[in-house]
Amino acid sequence: MRSALSGPSSIVISRIASAMLGVVSAPILARALGPDGRGQTAAALALTGLLPIALSFGIPIVARRRGASGEEVAPTVRAIRLFGLVVGALGGLIAYFSTLSILESLPHPAKFALVVSGIGCSASGLLWISDVNILIARERHGAFALVNLTSGAVFTTLVAIFALIGKISVSAVIWLNLAAMVTTLVVSSCLLRVGIRGPRARTRVLLVESRRFYGAQLAEASSYRLDQFFALPIIGAHAAGLYSVAATISLLPMAVGQAVGSSTFRRFVRATSTGTFRADFSTDLRGAVVAGWAASLSVAAATPAIVVLGFGRDFSDAIIPALIALAGSVAVVGNYVVNSGLVALNKGWQQTSAQFAGLLAGLVLLVLLGPTLGPSGAALASTLGYWLTFWCGYLATGLGLRDLSPRVGDLRGARDLFRQGRQGA
């Protein structure tokens, strides 16, 4: 039991637990706010979730690479903390202008909460995301799992408490999300202790080093959140609320991909120098795709019950969009492994191109399909975008279709990835 909680398998457990927490909080919010309110909160939380990624300029990936190389990371952490002040200010400005445009339909208290959260979530998010990248690079799997669970656990607990006392509103949800983000930063800072005093890396050097990976990081995060941000004005609050439920359900299989991608990165870095990258990467990717299909089909079978019993009959129209979105979850699971491989190969620009290709395709399809097909059109747009990203990224690794063709041992490989994060991780 102790090894399971501290080894690579703890990543899988924490990812699944984090996704389950989202499934627990989502029905509470849906029942309290209704489809319209759920659509508004989904758009607001999509923005506050995207801001720390968009404004980090790829620095967390640099932190991970430096942590994996074994060099002292304290100067890097101090530089990131200072840069967080700039990120917070920029986040507040973006949130403010969003309330004047795309999120104009938000209630006035929610607009104020969003601006403050833009500042707090941007700064705190940059810091704890950088911390967890260093933790996973140094194979501190238990610490990574704890940080990964903190935000979801705090947010779900607070949502449940506010629901019990009848205080749930769009603005309250935004404030609770900010509280969860700040708490996560406190936990990550305790696990990765770096004093305020001491040498500090040059921020300019970090930005130069990170620019190859920034676009890919931004596009990846945008692919999973930006559509919910734009869904509000494109398909309306009610349909956006239905789509947010579908997107929440589709997150369950993604937990497997996040865990696998995190646990394979360090081994891929080693494999590039030992000449075993092709074999290791193709084996892990095939196993991840098998695991993705298994997870997605399992969730799909339970989706009707999850929607009706968890969210209520008002959200029954989210069942079909959820099934469509789950087909895209398979590609997302594979994308986590593909991205780890591209970073290990130092192919940041190729990773960026693949992510932006899928993102742009998804947004264009959202504009084309959303107004007529509603939440189903939004789900189909995101699914096709995910699969385009997968194939563009996979081909960028230099491997061919033969390397991805099914093997007899793929089921065993999927089991090893899920249960152990592969012993070489």
Short mmCIF file of C-alpha atoms in Angstrom, two decimals:
data_model
loop_
_atom_site.label_atom_id
_atom_site.label_comp_id
_atom_site.label_asym_id
_atom_site.label_seq_id
_atom_site.Cartn_x
_atom_site.Cartn_y
_atom_site.Cartn_z
CA MET A 1 0.00 0.00 0.00
CA ARG A 2 2.80 2.41 0.87
CA SER A 3 4.54 1.88 -2.48
CA ALA A 4 1.26 2.44 -4.29
CA LEU A 5 0.83 5.80 -2.61
CA SER A 6 4.40 6.96 -3.27
CA GLY A 7 5.24 5.28 -6.58
CA PRO A 8 4.21 6.03 -10.15
CA SER A 9 0.84 4.34 -9.63
CA SER A 10 -0.08 7.17 -7.25
CA ILE A 11 -0.23 9.44 -10.29
CA VAL A 12 -2.91 7.27 -11.85
CA ILE A 13 -4.84 7.11 -8.58
CA SER A 14 -4.68 10.88 -8.07
CA ARG A 15 -5.71 11.65 -11.63
CA ILE A 16 -8.72 9.36 -11.45
CA ALA A 17 -9.64 10.69 -8.00
CA SER A 18 -9.33 14.27 -9.26
CA ALA A 19 -11.60 13.52 -12.23
CA MET A 20 -14.11 11.84 -9.90
CA LEU A 21 -14.14 14.95 -7.72
CA GLY A 22 -15.10 16.94 -10.79
CA VAL A 23 -17.94 14.52 -11.44
CA VAL A 24 -19.09 14.95 -7.82
CA SER A 25 -19.07 18.76 -7.87
CA ALA A 26 -20.53 19.13 -11.36
CA PRO A 27 -23.98 17.68 -10.55
CA ILE A 28 -24.20 19.83 -7.42
CA LEU A 29 -23.52 22.94 -9.47
CA ALA A 30 -25.82 21.82 -12.27
CA ARG A 31 -28.77 21.22 -9.98
CA ALA A 32 -28.22 24.47 -8.07
CA LEU A 33 -27.62 26.73 -11.07
CA GLY A 34 -29.58 25.08 -13.88
CA PRO A 35 -28.36 24.84 -17.49
CA ASP A 36 -28.03 28.63 -17.94
CA GLY A 37 -26.05 29.20 -14.76
CA ARG A 38 -23.95 26.11 -15.45
CA GLY A 39 -23.06 27.49 -18.86
CA GLN A 40 -21.98 30.82 -17.34
CA THR A 41 -19.82 29.22 -14.67
CA ALA A 42 -18.27 26.87 -17.22
CA ALA A 43 -17.20 29.85 -19.33
CA ALA A 44 -15.85 31.77 -16.32
CA LEU A 45 -13.90 28.79 -14.93
CA ALA A 46 -12.59 28.00 -18.40
CA LEU A 47 -11.06 31.48 -18.49
CA THR A 48 -9.52 31.32 -15.01
CA GLY A 49 -8.19 27.84 -15.77
CA LEU A 50 -6.68 28.93 -19.05
CA LEU A 51 -5.08 32.20 -17.86
CA PRO A 52 -2.18 30.68 -15.85
CA ILE A 53 -1.31 28.46 -18.82
CA ALA A 54 -1.61 31.25 -21.38
CA LEU A 55 0.45 33.69 -19.32
CA SER A 56 3.13 31.23 -18.20
CA PHE A 57 4.81 31.39 -21.63
CA GLY A 58 5.88 27.74 -21.32
CA ILE A 59 7.98 28.32 -18.20
CA PRO A 60 6.56 25.28 -16.31
CA ILE A 61 7.92 23.01 -19.06
CA VAL A 62 11.36 24.59 -18.64
CA ALA A 63 11.07 23.94 -14.91
CA ARG A 64 10.30 20.28 -15.63
CA ARG A 65 13.23 19.90 -18.01
CA ARG A 66 15.63 21.47 -15.50
CA GLY A 67 14.29 19.25 -12.76
CA ALA A 68 14.74 16.17 -14.92
CA SER A 69 18.33 17.14 -15.74
CA GLY A 70 19.24 17.11 -12.06
CA GLU A 71 20.35 20.73 -11.82
CA GLU A 72 19.54 22.95 -8.86
CA VAL A 73 16.02 24.31 -9.32
CA ALA A 74 15.85 26.83 -6.47
CA PRO A 75 17.05 29.78 -8.63
CA THR A 76 14.47 28.86 -11.25
CA VAL A 77 11.67 28.70 -8.67
CA ARG A 78 12.60 32.12 -7.27
CA ALA A 79 12.53 33.65 -10.74
CA ILE A 80 9.13 32.12 -11.43
CA ARG A 81 7.72 33.50 -8.18
CA LEU A 82 8.82 37.01 -9.13
CA PHE A 83 7.41 36.61 -12.62
CA GLY A 84 4.11 35.58 -11.01
CA LEU A 85 3.48 39.22 -10.06
CA VAL A 86 3.50 40.21 -13.72
CA VAL A 87 1.31 37.26 -14.66
CA GLY A 88 -1.26 38.18 -12.00
CA ALA A 89 -1.56 41.74 -13.30
CA LEU A 90 -1.99 40.57 -16.89
CA GLY A 91 -4.57 38.00 -15.82
CA GLY A 92 -6.65 40.66 -14.11
CA LEU A 93 -6.64 42.86 -17.22
CA ILE A 94 -7.70 40.00 -19.50
CA ALA A 95 -10.49 38.99 -17.12
CA TYR A 96 -11.72 42.60 -16.97
CA PHE A 97 -11.91 43.00 -20.74
CA SER A 98 -13.63 39.59 -21.00
CA THR A 99 -16.44 40.87 -18.79
CA LEU A 100 -16.95 43.70 -21.27
CA SER A 101 -17.19 41.38 -24.27
CA ILE A 102 -17.60 37.59 -24.38
CA LEU A 103 -18.67 37.27 -20.73
CA GLU A 104 -20.86 40.36 -20.70
CA SER A 105 -23.90 38.24 -19.78
CA LEU A 106 -22.44 37.40 -16.36
CA PRO A 107 -24.18 38.93 -13.33
CA HIS A 108 -22.38 42.01 -11.96
CA PRO A 109 -21.16 40.28 -8.74
CA ALA A 110 -19.73 37.49 -10.90
CA LYS A 111 -17.89 40.00 -13.08
CA PHE A 112 -16.13 41.48 -10.04
CA ALA A 113 -15.30 37.99 -8.76
CA LEU A 114 -13.89 37.07 -12.16
CA VAL A 115 -11.53 40.06 -12.29
CA VAL A 116 -10.15 39.30 -8.83
CA SER A 117 -9.87 35.62 -9.74
CA GLY A 118 -8.07 36.58 -12.93
CA ILE A 119 -5.34 38.08 -10.78
CA GLY A 120 -5.22 35.35 -8.13
CA CYS A 121 -5.66 32.29 -10.35
CA SER A 122 -3.11 33.50 -12.89
CA ALA A 123 -0.38 34.09 -10.33
CA SER A 124 -1.04 31.12 -8.06
CA GLY A 125 -1.65 28.82 -11.01
CA LEU A 126 1.71 29.64 -12.60
CA LEU A 127 3.53 28.91 -9.35
CA TRP A 128 1.93 25.61 -8.41
CA ILE A 129 1.94 24.29 -11.98
CA SER A 130 5.68 24.95 -12.09
CA ASP A 131 6.09 23.24 -8.73
CA VAL A 132 4.31 20.07 -9.82
CA ASN A 133 6.36 19.92 -13.02
CA ILE A 134 9.51 19.86 -10.91
CA LEU A 135 8.04 17.29 -8.53
CA ILE A 136 7.15 14.87 -11.33
CA ALA A 137 10.52 15.41 -13.04
CA ARG A 138 12.22 14.39 -9.80
CA GLU A 139 9.92 11.37 -9.48
CA ARG A 140 8.28 12.60 -6.28
CA HIS A 141 5.11 10.85 -7.32
CA GLY A 142 3.36 11.00 -3.95
CA ALA A 143 3.92 14.74 -3.63
CA PHE A 144 2.69 15.27 -7.18
CA ALA A 145 -0.44 13.25 -6.44
CA LEU A 146 -1.17 15.29 -3.31
CA VAL A 147 -0.92 18.61 -5.13
CA ASN A 148 -2.96 17.27 -8.01
CA LEU A 149 -5.77 16.32 -5.64
CA THR A 150 -5.78 19.47 -3.54
CA SER A 151 -7.58 21.83 -5.91
CA GLY A 152 -10.40 19.41 -6.72
CA ALA A 153 -10.81 18.30 -3.11
CA VAL A 154 -10.97 21.86 -1.75
CA PHE A 155 -13.30 23.07 -4.50
CA THR A 156 -15.68 20.10 -4.17
CA THR A 157 -15.79 20.41 -0.38
CA LEU A 158 -16.56 24.12 -0.51
CA VAL A 159 -19.20 23.64 -3.20
CA ALA A 160 -20.91 20.97 -1.10
CA ILE A 161 -20.90 23.23 1.97
CA PHE A 162 -22.29 26.22 0.08
CA ALA A 163 -24.95 24.03 -1.52
CA LEU A 164 -26.06 22.79 1.89
CA ILE A 165 -26.52 26.34 3.17
CA GLY A 166 -28.16 27.49 -0.06
CA LYS A 167 -25.48 30.01 -1.05
CA ILE A 168 -24.49 28.66 -4.48
CA SER A 169 -24.39 31.30 -7.22
CA VAL A 170 -22.26 32.03 -10.27
CA SER A 171 -20.13 34.52 -8.33
CA ALA A 172 -19.79 32.16 -5.35
CA VAL A 173 -18.46 29.40 -7.61
CA ILE A 174 -15.81 31.75 -9.01
CA TRP A 175 -14.70 32.73 -5.50
CA LEU A 176 -14.56 29.09 -4.40
CA ASN A 177 -12.40 28.21 -7.38
CA LEU A 178 -9.98 30.98 -6.42
CA ALA A 179 -9.81 29.64 -2.87
CA ALA A 180 -8.99 26.17 -4.20
CA MET A 181 -6.19 27.53 -6.43
CA VAL A 182 -4.56 29.48 -3.60
CA THR A 183 -4.77 26.46 -1.27
CA THR A 184 -3.08 24.34 -3.92
CA LEU A 185 -0.22 26.84 -4.10
CA VAL A 186 0.23 26.64 -0.32
CA VAL A 187 0.47 22.84 -0.50
CA SER A 188 2.91 22.80 -3.45
CA SER A 189 5.11 25.43 -1.77
CA CYS A 190 5.30 23.30 1.37
CA LEU A 191 6.28 20.23 -0.64
CA LEU A 192 8.88 22.08 -2.72
CA ARG A 193 10.46 24.36 -0.18
CA VAL A 194 12.57 27.15 -1.63
CA GLY A 195 13.64 30.11 0.48
CA ILE A 196 12.97 33.66 -0.59
CA ARG A 197 16.63 34.60 -0.34
CA GLY A 198 19.25 33.15 -2.63
CA PRO A 199 20.35 33.24 -6.26
CA ARG A 200 17.65 33.77 -8.85
CA ALA A 201 17.66 32.72 -12.48
CA ARG A 202 17.23 35.39 -15.12
CA THR A 203 13.62 35.56 -16.25
CA ARG A 204 14.71 36.51 -19.75
CA VAL A 205 16.71 33.30 -20.06
CA LEU A 206 13.69 31.26 -18.93
CA LEU A 207 11.48 32.95 -21.50
CA VAL A 208 13.96 32.34 -24.30
CA GLU A 209 14.26 28.68 -23.35
CA SER A 210 10.50 28.25 -23.03
CA ARG A 211 9.41 29.81 -26.30
CA ARG A 212 9.69 26.52 -28.21
CA PHE A 213 7.18 24.89 -25.89
CA TYR A 214 4.89 27.80 -25.05
CA GLY A 215 2.69 27.47 -28.09
CA ALA A 216 2.18 23.76 -27.53
CA GLN A 217 1.37 24.25 -23.86
CA LEU A 218 -1.07 27.05 -24.63
CA ALA A 219 -2.74 25.19 -27.46
CA GLU A 220 -3.08 22.00 -25.39
CA ALA A 221 -4.73 23.84 -22.51
CA SER A 222 -6.90 25.83 -24.92
CA SER A 223 -8.07 22.65 -26.63
CA TYR A 224 -9.58 21.43 -23.37
CA ARG A 225 -11.04 24.76 -22.17
CA LEU A 226 -11.32 27.41 -24.85
CA ASP A 227 -14.34 25.83 -26.52
CA GLN A 228 -16.36 26.17 -23.29
CA PHE A 229 -15.32 29.83 -23.11
CA PHE A 230 -16.56 30.56 -26.64
CA ALA A 231 -19.54 28.21 -26.42
CA LEU A 232 -21.43 30.72 -24.28
CA PRO A 233 -21.83 33.39 -27.01
CA ILE A 234 -21.96 30.89 -29.91
CA ILE A 235 -24.59 28.40 -28.74
CA GLY A 236 -26.13 30.25 -25.78
CA ALA A 237 -26.05 29.70 -22.02
CA HIS A 238 -28.51 26.77 -21.97
CA ALA A 239 -26.73 24.74 -24.67
CA ALA A 240 -23.36 25.70 -23.17
CA GLY A 241 -24.53 24.28 -19.85
CA LEU A 242 -25.43 20.99 -21.54
CA TYR A 243 -22.08 20.87 -23.30
CA SER A 244 -20.22 21.57 -20.06
CA VAL A 245 -21.85 18.46 -18.57
CA ALA A 246 -20.75 16.42 -21.59
CA ALA A 247 -17.22 17.81 -21.32
CA THR A 248 -17.11 16.97 -17.61
CA ILE A 249 -18.03 13.35 -18.28
CA SER A 250 -15.45 13.11 -21.06
CA LEU A 251 -12.75 14.13 -18.57
CA LEU A 252 -12.89 10.78 -16.79
CA PRO A 253 -10.84 8.82 -19.38
CA MET A 254 -8.43 11.75 -19.68
CA ALA A 255 -7.18 11.01 -16.17
CA VAL A 256 -5.51 7.87 -17.52
CA GLY A 257 -3.71 9.88 -20.21
CA GLN A 258 -2.48 12.50 -17.75
CA ALA A 259 -1.07 9.82 -15.49
CA VAL A 260 0.62 7.92 -18.31
CA GLY A 261 2.09 11.06 -19.86
CA SER A 262 3.55 12.17 -16.55
CA SER A 263 5.04 8.79 -15.70
CA THR A 264 6.66 8.20 -19.11
CA PHE A 265 8.38 11.54 -19.66
CA ARG A 266 11.61 10.84 -17.78
CA ARG A 267 12.05 7.46 -19.41
CA PHE A 268 11.56 8.98 -22.86
CA VAL A 269 14.31 11.48 -22.08
CA ARG A 270 16.65 8.60 -21.20
CA ALA A 271 15.59 6.64 -24.28
CA THR A 272 16.65 9.46 -26.63
CA SER A 273 20.25 8.98 -25.50
CA THR A 274 20.23 5.17 -25.33
CA GLY A 275 18.66 4.65 -28.75
CA THR A 276 15.54 2.90 -27.47
CA PHE A 277 13.08 5.76 -27.97
CA ARG A 278 11.28 4.23 -30.96
CA ALA A 279 10.57 0.96 -29.18
CA ASP A 280 9.67 2.52 -25.82
CA PHE A 281 7.51 5.24 -27.31
CA SER A 282 5.55 3.03 -29.71
CA THR A 283 4.91 0.41 -27.01
CA ASP A 284 3.69 2.98 -24.49
CA LEU A 285 1.55 4.81 -27.05
CA ARG A 286 -0.20 1.63 -28.20
CA GLY A 287 -0.85 0.72 -24.58
CA ALA A 288 -2.20 4.20 -23.89
CA VAL A 289 -4.60 4.02 -26.86
CA VAL A 290 -5.90 0.64 -25.66
CA ALA A 291 -6.36 2.06 -22.16
CA GLY A 292 -8.10 5.10 -23.64
CA TRP A 293 -10.61 3.00 -25.56
CA ALA A 294 -11.28 0.78 -22.54
CA ALA A 295 -11.84 3.77 -20.25
CA SER A 296 -13.98 5.68 -22.76
CA LEU A 297 -16.23 2.71 -23.55
CA SER A 298 -16.68 2.00 -19.85
CA VAL A 299 -17.70 5.59 -19.14
CA ALA A 300 -19.95 5.63 -22.22
CA ALA A 301 -21.88 2.62 -20.93
CA ALA A 302 -22.55 4.45 -17.67
CA THR A 303 -23.22 7.88 -19.19
CA PRO A 304 -27.05 7.73 -19.32
CA ALA A 305 -27.18 6.81 -15.63
CA ILE A 306 -24.56 9.43 -14.72
CA VAL A 307 -26.49 12.21 -16.46
CA VAL A 308 -30.00 11.35 -15.29
CA LEU A 309 -29.16 10.31 -11.72
CA GLY A 310 -26.31 12.73 -11.13
CA PHE A 311 -27.26 15.90 -13.01
CA GLY A 312 -31.02 15.48 -13.24
CA ARG A 313 -33.49 15.09 -16.09
CA ASP A 314 -33.06 18.74 -17.07
CA PHE A 315 -29.67 17.68 -18.46
CA SER A 316 -30.81 14.53 -20.31
CA ASP A 317 -30.05 16.23 -23.62
CA ALA A 318 -26.36 16.09 -22.64
CA ILE A 319 -26.19 12.30 -23.09
CA ILE A 320 -25.58 12.29 -26.86
CA PRO A 321 -22.98 15.11 -26.69
CA ALA A 322 -21.21 13.21 -23.90
CA LEU A 323 -20.98 10.05 -26.01
CA ILE A 324 -19.57 12.06 -28.91
CA ALA A 325 -17.05 13.78 -26.62
CA LEU A 326 -15.91 10.43 -25.22
CA ALA A 327 -14.74 9.40 -28.69
CA GLY A 328 -12.37 12.35 -28.53
CA SER A 329 -11.14 11.32 -25.08
CA VAL A 330 -9.32 8.38 -26.66
CA ALA A 331 -7.24 10.78 -28.75
CA VAL A 332 -6.57 12.91 -25.68
CA VAL A 333 -5.19 9.91 -23.77
CA GLY A 334 -2.82 9.23 -26.66
CA ASN A 335 -1.93 12.93 -26.93
CA TYR A 336 -0.46 12.96 -23.43
CA VAL A 337 2.05 10.28 -24.43
CA VAL A 338 2.72 11.94 -27.80
CA ASN A 339 3.43 15.27 -26.08
CA SER A 340 5.83 13.65 -23.62
CA GLY A 341 7.67 12.09 -26.55
CA LEU A 342 7.90 15.35 -28.50
CA VAL A 343 9.22 17.25 -25.47
CA ALA A 344 11.80 14.50 -24.86
CA LEU A 345 12.85 14.78 -28.51
CA ASN A 346 13.14 18.55 -28.09
CA LYS A 347 10.56 19.05 -30.86
CA GLY A 348 8.74 21.97 -29.31
CA TRP A 349 7.82 23.64 -32.57
CA GLN A 350 6.34 20.44 -33.99
CA GLN A 351 4.36 19.97 -30.80
CA THR A 352 3.11 23.53 -31.06
CA SER A 353 2.05 23.06 -34.69
CA ALA A 354 0.11 19.88 -33.87
CA GLN A 355 -1.69 21.46 -30.94
CA PHE A 356 -2.62 24.62 -32.82
CA ALA A 357 -3.83 22.62 -35.82
CA GLY A 358 -6.29 20.73 -33.64
CA LEU A 359 -7.28 23.84 -31.68
CA LEU A 360 -8.02 25.94 -34.76
CA ALA A 361 -9.89 23.10 -36.44
CA GLY A 362 -12.00 22.60 -33.32
CA LEU A 363 -12.87 26.30 -33.02
CA VAL A 364 -13.75 26.62 -36.71
CA LEU A 365 -15.97 23.56 -36.49
CA LEU A 366 -17.57 24.97 -33.32
CA VAL A 367 -18.55 28.11 -35.22
CA LEU A 368 -19.85 26.04 -38.15
CA LEU A 369 -21.62 23.24 -36.25
CA GLY A 370 -22.52 24.86 -32.93
CA PRO A 371 -25.37 27.16 -34.04
CA THR A 372 -27.22 24.32 -35.82
CA LEU A 373 -26.32 21.22 -33.79
CA GLY A 374 -25.98 22.87 -30.38
CA PRO A 375 -24.10 20.89 -27.72
CA SER A 376 -23.72 17.89 -30.06
CA GLY A 377 -22.03 20.13 -32.62
CA ALA A 378 -19.68 21.49 -29.95
CA ALA A 379 -18.80 17.94 -28.86
CA LEU A 380 -18.20 16.82 -32.44
CA ALA A 381 -15.98 19.85 -33.10
CA SER A 382 -13.81 19.13 -30.07
CA THR A 383 -13.56 15.40 -30.90
CA LEU A 384 -12.37 16.02 -34.45
CA GLY A 385 -9.90 18.61 -33.21
CA TYR A 386 -8.42 16.15 -30.68
CA TRP A 387 -7.92 13.48 -33.32
CA LEU A 388 -6.25 15.93 -35.69
CA THR A 389 -3.85 16.93 -32.92
CA PHE A 390 -3.06 13.29 -32.20
CA TRP A 391 -2.15 12.40 -35.78
CA CYS A 392 -0.17 15.58 -36.41
CA GLY A 393 1.81 15.07 -33.21
CA TYR A 394 2.38 11.38 -33.80
CA LEU A 395 3.71 11.90 -37.31
CA ALA A 396 6.01 14.63 -35.98
CA THR A 397 7.82 12.03 -33.84
CA GLY A 398 9.09 10.40 -37.04
CA LEU A 399 7.35 7.08 -36.47
CA GLY A 400 5.15 5.49 -39.11
CA LEU A 401 1.77 3.79 -39.13
CA ARG A 402 3.41 0.39 -38.72
CA ASP A 403 4.73 1.38 -35.29
CA LEU A 404 1.18 2.16 -34.17
CA SER A 405 -0.43 -0.99 -35.59
CA PRO A 406 -1.92 -3.25 -32.85
CA ARG A 407 0.21 -5.96 -31.24
CA VAL A 408 -0.72 -9.01 -29.19
CA GLY A 409 1.00 -7.57 -26.11
CA ASP A 410 -0.79 -4.20 -26.19
CA LEU A 411 -3.32 -5.27 -23.58
CA ARG A 412 -0.50 -6.20 -21.23
CA GLY A 413 1.21 -2.91 -22.03
CA ALA A 414 -1.95 -0.99 -21.16
CA ARG A 415 -2.19 -2.85 -17.87
CA ASP A 416 1.43 -2.07 -17.02
CA LEU A 417 0.98 1.62 -17.83
CA PHE A 418 -2.12 1.89 -15.70
CA ARG A 419 -1.01 -0.13 -12.69
CA GLN A 420 2.65 0.78 -12.47
CA GLY A 421 3.27 3.77 -14.73
CA ARG A 422 5.76 1.31 -16.29
CA GLN A 423 8.58 0.38 -13.95
CA GLY A 424 11.09 2.29 -15.98
CA ALA A 425 9.40 5.61 -15.34
#
